[in-house]
Coordinates of C-alpha atoms and ligand atoms in Angstrom, one line a residue:
M288 CA 96.1 75.4 105.1
K289 CA 94.5 72.0 105.4
P290 CA 94.0 70.1 102.1
L291 CA 91.0 71.5 100.3
Q292 CA 89.3 68.1 100.3
E293 CA 89.5 68.0 104.1
L294 CA 87.9 71.5 104.4
T295 CA 85.1 70.7 101.9
R296 CA 81.8 69.1 102.9
P297 CA 82.1 65.4 101.7
N298 CA 78.8 65.6 99.8
I299 CA 80.1 68.7 97.9
W300 CA 83.4 67.1 97.1
A301 CA 81.6 64.1 95.7
L302 CA 79.0 66.2 93.9
A303 CA 78.4 65.5 90.2
P304 CA 77.3 69.0 89.1
Y305 CA 74.3 69.7 86.8
S306 CA 75.5 69.5 83.2
S307 CA 73.7 72.0 81.1
A308 CA 73.0 71.5 77.4
R309 CA 75.4 74.3 76.5
N310 CA 78.3 72.7 78.4
E311 CA 78.4 69.5 76.5
Y312 CA 79.4 70.4 72.9
A313 CA 82.3 72.6 74.1
G314 CA 85.1 73.5 71.7
R315 CA 83.3 73.3 68.3
E316 CA 81.6 76.0 66.2
A317 CA 77.9 75.7 66.6
R318 CA 75.2 77.2 64.3
V319 CA 72.0 75.3 65.0
F320 CA 70.8 75.1 68.6
L321 CA 68.3 72.3 69.1
D322 CA 69.6 71.1 72.4
A323 CA 68.1 73.2 75.2
N324 CA 64.4 73.3 74.5
E325 CA 64.5 77.1 74.0
N326 CA 62.0 79.0 71.8
P327 CA 63.9 79.8 68.5
Y328 CA 62.1 83.2 68.3
N329 CA 62.5 86.4 70.4
G330 CA 66.3 86.7 70.2
P331 CA 68.5 87.4 72.0
Y332 CA 66.6 86.7 75.2
N333 CA 65.3 83.3 74.0
R334 CA 68.8 81.7 74.6
Y335 CA 70.3 80.6 77.9
P336 CA 73.2 82.8 78.9
D337 CA 76.8 81.5 79.2
P338 CA 76.9 79.7 82.6
L339 CA 80.5 80.7 83.2
Q340 CA 80.2 84.3 81.9
L341 CA 83.5 84.1 80.1
E342 CA 83.2 87.3 78.2
V343 CA 82.4 89.3 81.4
K344 CA 85.2 87.5 83.2
T345 CA 87.7 88.4 80.5
A346 CA 86.7 92.1 81.0
V347 CA 86.9 91.7 84.8
S348 CA 90.2 90.0 84.5
K349 CA 91.7 93.0 82.7
V350 CA 90.3 95.6 85.1
K351 CA 91.1 93.6 88.3
G352 CA 94.3 91.9 87.3
V353 CA 93.2 88.4 88.2
P354 CA 93.3 85.4 85.8
V355 CA 89.9 84.3 84.4
E356 CA 90.1 80.9 86.1
C357 CA 90.4 82.6 89.5
I358 CA 87.2 84.6 89.1
F359 CA 83.7 83.7 90.3
L360 CA 80.7 85.9 89.3
G361 CA 77.5 85.8 91.3
N362 CA 74.1 87.2 91.8
G363 CA 75.5 90.0 94.0
S364 CA 78.2 89.4 96.7
D365 CA 75.3 87.8 98.5
E366 CA 75.8 84.7 96.4
A367 CA 79.6 84.7 97.0
I368 CA 78.9 85.1 100.7
D369 CA 76.5 82.1 100.8
L370 CA 78.6 79.7 98.7
P371 CA 81.5 79.3 101.1
Y372 CA 79.0 78.1 103.8
R373 CA 77.4 75.7 101.3
C374 CA 80.8 74.4 100.1
F375 CA 82.7 74.1 103.4
C376 CA 80.4 74.2 106.5
R377 CA 78.5 71.1 107.6
P378 CA 75.2 72.3 109.1
G379 CA 75.1 71.8 112.9
V380 CA 78.7 70.8 113.1
D381 CA 81.1 73.4 111.7
N382 CA 81.5 77.1 112.7
V383 CA 82.9 80.3 111.4
V384 CA 84.6 83.3 113.1
A385 CA 84.0 86.9 112.1
I386 CA 84.9 90.4 113.2
E387 CA 82.2 92.3 115.1
P388 CA 80.7 94.7 114.2
T389 CA 80.7 94.1 110.5
Y390 CA 78.4 93.5 107.5
G391 CA 75.2 91.7 108.5
M392 CA 75.0 89.1 105.7
Y393 CA 77.8 86.9 107.0
K394 CA 75.7 86.1 110.1
V395 CA 72.4 85.8 108.1
C396 CA 74.0 83.2 105.8
A397 CA 75.4 81.4 108.8
D398 CA 72.0 81.2 110.4
I399 CA 70.3 80.1 107.1
N400 CA 72.9 77.3 106.7
D401 CA 72.7 76.3 110.4
V402 CA 76.3 77.1 111.0
E403 CA 77.5 78.5 114.3
Y404 CA 78.7 82.1 114.0
R405 CA 81.4 83.3 116.4
P406 CA 81.8 87.1 116.5
V407 CA 85.0 88.6 117.9
L408 CA 84.8 92.2 119.0
L409 CA 87.0 94.7 117.4
D410 CA 88.9 97.1 119.7
E411 CA 87.9 100.7 120.4
Q412 CA 89.7 101.8 117.2
F413 CA 87.7 99.2 115.3
Q414 CA 90.9 97.2 114.8
I415 CA 91.4 93.4 114.7
S416 CA 93.8 91.3 116.7
A417 CA 94.9 88.3 114.8
D418 CA 95.6 86.4 118.0
R419 CA 92.1 87.0 119.4
L420 CA 90.5 85.9 116.1
L421 CA 92.7 82.7 115.9
A422 CA 92.0 82.0 119.6
A423 CA 88.2 81.9 118.8
C424 CA 88.8 79.0 116.3
D425 CA 88.7 75.3 117.0
E426 CA 88.9 72.2 114.8
H427 CA 85.5 72.8 113.4
T428 CA 86.2 76.4 112.3
K429 CA 86.1 76.5 108.5
L430 CA 85.9 80.2 107.6
I431 CA 87.1 83.5 109.0
W432 CA 85.3 86.7 107.8
L433 CA 87.2 90.0 107.5
C434 CA 85.9 93.1 105.8
S435 CA 88.3 96.0 104.8
P436 CA 87.3 98.8 104.6
N437 CA 84.8 97.5 107.2
N438 CA 81.1 98.2 107.1
P439 CA 79.7 100.0 109.2
T440 CA 82.9 101.4 110.7
G441 CA 84.6 102.6 107.4
N442 CA 88.2 101.9 108.5
N443 CA 90.7 99.6 106.9
L444 CA 91.8 96.6 109.0
L445 CA 95.5 96.5 109.7
R446 CA 97.2 94.7 106.9
E447 CA 99.8 92.9 109.0
E448 CA 97.1 91.5 111.2
M449 CA 95.0 90.3 108.3
V450 CA 98.1 88.6 106.8
K451 CA 98.8 87.0 110.2
V452 CA 95.2 85.6 110.2
I453 CA 95.6 84.3 106.7
N454 CA 99.0 82.7 107.5
G455 CA 97.9 81.4 110.9
F456 CA 94.6 79.8 110.0
E457 CA 94.2 76.3 108.6
G458 CA 90.8 77.0 107.0
I459 CA 89.6 79.7 104.5
V460 CA 89.9 83.4 105.1
I461 CA 87.4 85.7 103.3
V462 CA 88.3 89.4 102.9
D463 CA 85.4 91.4 101.7
E464 CA 86.8 94.4 99.8
A465 CA 83.4 95.8 98.6
Y466 CA 84.7 99.4 99.4
S467 CA 88.4 99.0 98.3
D468 CA 87.9 101.3 95.3
F469 CA 87.5 104.2 97.8
S470 CA 90.5 103.2 99.8
S471 CA 94.3 104.0 99.7
Q472 CA 95.1 100.6 101.0
Q473 CA 96.5 98.1 98.5
T474 CA 94.1 95.3 97.8
L475 CA 94.8 91.7 98.8
R476 CA 93.5 90.6 95.4
S477 CA 96.9 91.0 93.9
E478 CA 98.4 88.5 96.4
L479 CA 96.1 85.6 95.8
G480 CA 99.0 83.6 94.5
K481 CA 100.7 83.8 97.9
Y482 CA 97.7 82.6 99.9
P483 CA 95.9 79.5 98.8
N484 CA 93.3 79.9 101.6
L485 CA 92.3 83.4 100.7
I486 CA 89.0 84.5 99.0
V487 CA 88.7 88.3 98.2
L488 CA 85.2 89.7 97.5
N489 CA 84.4 92.6 95.2
T490 CA 81.1 94.0 94.0
M491 CA 79.6 96.0 91.1
S492 CA 77.2 97.6 93.7
K493 CA 79.3 100.4 95.2
A494 CA 82.0 102.3 93.3
W495 CA 80.9 100.8 90.0
G496 CA 77.4 102.2 90.4
C497 CA 75.6 99.0 89.4
A498 CA 73.7 97.9 92.5
A499 CA 70.6 97.2 90.5
I500 CA 72.1 94.6 88.2
R501 CA 73.2 92.3 91.1
M502 CA 76.8 91.2 90.3
G503 CA 79.4 90.3 92.8
M504 CA 82.8 88.8 92.4
A505 CA 85.0 86.4 94.3
F506 CA 88.7 86.0 93.6
A507 CA 90.5 82.9 94.8
S508 CA 92.6 79.9 93.7
K509 CA 91.3 78.0 90.7
E510 CA 90.5 75.0 93.0
I511 CA 88.2 77.1 95.2
I512 CA 86.6 78.8 92.1
D513 CA 86.0 75.3 90.6
L514 CA 84.2 74.3 93.7
F515 CA 82.0 77.4 93.6
N516 CA 81.2 76.7 90.0
K517 CA 80.1 73.2 90.8
V518 CA 77.7 74.3 93.5
K519 CA 76.2 77.6 92.0
Y520 CA 73.0 77.6 90.0
P521 CA 73.9 76.9 86.4
Y522 CA 72.7 80.2 85.1
N523 CA 73.3 82.4 88.1
V524 CA 74.1 85.6 86.3
N525 CA 71.4 86.5 83.7
L526 CA 72.1 87.9 80.3
L527 CA 70.8 91.4 81.0
T528 CA 73.2 91.6 83.9
Q529 CA 76.1 90.3 81.9
R530 CA 75.5 92.8 79.1
Q531 CA 75.2 95.8 81.5
A532 CA 78.3 94.6 83.4
L533 CA 80.3 94.5 80.1
E534 CA 79.1 98.1 79.4
A535 CA 80.3 99.3 82.8
L536 CA 83.6 97.5 82.6
K537 CA 84.4 99.2 79.4
D538 CA 84.8 102.5 81.2
P539 CA 86.9 102.1 84.4
F540 CA 87.9 105.8 84.1
E541 CA 84.4 106.9 84.7
V542 CA 84.6 104.9 88.0
D543 CA 87.8 106.6 88.9
K544 CA 86.2 110.0 88.3
W545 CA 83.2 109.1 90.6
V546 CA 85.6 107.8 93.3
R547 CA 87.7 111.0 93.2
M548 CA 84.5 113.1 93.4
L549 CA 83.0 111.0 96.2
N550 CA 86.2 111.0 98.2
L551 CA 86.5 114.8 97.9
E552 CA 82.9 115.1 99.2
R553 CA 83.7 112.6 102.0
G554 CA 86.4 115.0 103.2
R555 CA 84.0 118.0 103.1
M556 CA 81.2 116.0 104.9
I557 CA 83.5 114.8 107.7
E558 CA 84.7 118.4 108.3
A559 CA 81.1 119.7 108.4
F560 CA 79.9 116.9 110.7
A561 CA 82.8 117.5 113.1
M562 CA 81.6 121.1 113.5
L563 CA 78.0 120.1 114.3
P564 CA 77.2 120.7 118.0
I565 CA 75.1 117.4 118.0
C566 CA 78.0 115.4 116.7
Q567 CA 80.5 114.0 119.2
K568 CA 82.9 112.2 116.9
V569 CA 83.5 111.2 113.3
Y570 CA 85.4 108.0 112.8
P571 CA 88.2 107.7 110.3
T572 CA 87.0 106.2 107.0
E573 CA 88.3 104.9 103.7
A574 CA 84.9 104.0 102.2
N575 CA 82.1 105.9 100.6
F576 CA 80.4 106.4 103.9
F577 CA 81.4 107.4 107.5
L578 CA 80.3 106.6 111.0
A579 CA 79.4 109.6 113.2
K580 CA 78.7 109.4 117.0
M581 CA 75.8 111.7 117.8
D582 CA 74.4 113.0 121.1
D583 CA 71.2 111.1 120.3
A584 CA 71.3 109.1 117.1
Q585 CA 67.6 108.1 117.2
K586 CA 66.4 111.6 117.6
T587 CA 68.5 112.9 114.8
Y588 CA 67.5 109.9 112.6
D589 CA 63.8 110.5 113.2
Y590 CA 64.2 114.3 112.5
L591 CA 65.9 113.5 109.1
V592 CA 63.3 110.9 108.1
D593 CA 60.6 113.5 108.6
L594 CA 62.5 115.6 106.1
G595 CA 62.7 112.7 103.7
I596 CA 66.4 112.3 104.3
I597 CA 67.4 108.7 105.1
V598 CA 70.6 107.7 106.8
R599 CA 71.4 104.4 108.6
N600 CA 70.9 104.2 112.3
R601 CA 73.6 101.8 113.6
S602 CA 73.1 102.7 117.3
R603 CA 72.0 99.2 118.4
I604 CA 75.2 97.6 117.0
Q605 CA 78.1 96.7 119.3
L606 CA 80.6 99.5 119.8
C607 CA 78.4 101.8 117.7
K608 CA 76.1 103.3 120.4
D609 CA 74.5 106.5 119.1
C610 CA 76.2 106.2 115.7
L611 CA 74.7 107.1 112.3
R612 CA 76.2 105.7 109.1
I613 CA 76.1 108.3 106.4
T614 CA 76.6 107.4 102.7
I615 CA 78.3 110.1 100.5
G616 CA 75.8 111.3 97.9
T617 CA 76.0 114.0 95.3
K618 CA 77.2 117.4 96.3
S619 CA 73.7 118.8 96.5
E620 CA 72.4 115.8 98.5
N621 CA 75.3 116.1 101.0
S622 CA 74.7 119.8 101.3
E623 CA 71.0 119.2 102.0
L624 CA 71.8 116.9 104.8
I625 CA 74.3 119.3 106.4
A626 CA 71.8 122.2 106.1
A627 CA 69.1 120.1 107.8
L628 CA 71.4 119.1 110.6
R629 CA 72.5 122.7 111.2
Q630 CA 68.9 123.6 111.8
F631 CA 68.4 120.8 114.3
E632 CA 68.5 121.4 118.0
Ligands
PLP48 C1 77.3 96.6 100.1 C2 78.2 95.5 100.5 C3 78.4 94.4 99.6 C4 77.7 94.3 98.3 O1 76.7 93.3 98.3 P1 76.0 93.0 96.8 O2 75.3 91.8 97.1 O3 77.2 92.8 95.9 O4 75.2 94.2 96.5 C5 79.2 93.4 100.0 N1 79.9 93.5 101.2 C6 79.8 94.6 102.0 C7 80.6 94.6 103.2 C8 78.9 95.6 101.7 O5 78.8 96.6 102.5

């Protein structure tokens, strides 16, 4: 890895971050808060929330096994996807490399930040080649985006190839593990100590059942997290979200229960899809969704929409011609989808 200072945009490295009222008295017991121009009435929502969300991070740290100083919390993963661009990529100069197909937000954030996006096609098994990813890089490549299990394909990327990318790249590698709770593959989060150029993303939106509260996580070296904290909005995670996240994090066993149930249903759905005459192939998955190649994805999609059943049509995405992406729902929702498709001709 290049020195972090060399990877960081010079204006960001030199940035004096906004210092909020609540940062400045640190360390001492406080009782009377006349520092932030808040209204003293209407507690508890009258007060600014903790800008570094230490209580939530302490709970996240226990559940995820990562030290508090190596955790960033954001307004969804979206914020954690945008921040590496803002911290590392000079608009109009630097570029990033990513697997293709994958989650759409990496490219949207590249476009917003005026950063060149270099997609590298996966193979027919939706697998990566470290050599091909590294060959797409040049001296202006700051980030490589990986996603495992990948969206929309559902499969895990080969671990040896991911490690080869991390070890072989001088910049930052981001591995989005939004779906890792559903997967048997060991998370890279536990190996952050080995890889100073690795950022691992998680979210409360999928297995944790909290898409509405908007809370995403990034795990990385303290140096990278410090950089994110400098650039983020001071109060990026609101108090309602922090409270609800704390509630959810109290009960990881509930999440395990959901995951077991959803993974069982995933097995049932894959079998049922494979039997449908209109389904050509179901791709292997370790996420809470699967990709199915249909005879005519658009026709099937339209038929389902008319019945009020919405799946994701991914047929216009590279390597995904005529593919639908199906999220695993409740047992009865899943059964309704299968019943509808059995009636379709
Ligand atoms: C759903 C998803 C996320 C979650 O995004 P949030 O902003 O945290 O809701 C992140 N990455 C991938 C690949 C996803 O599919």
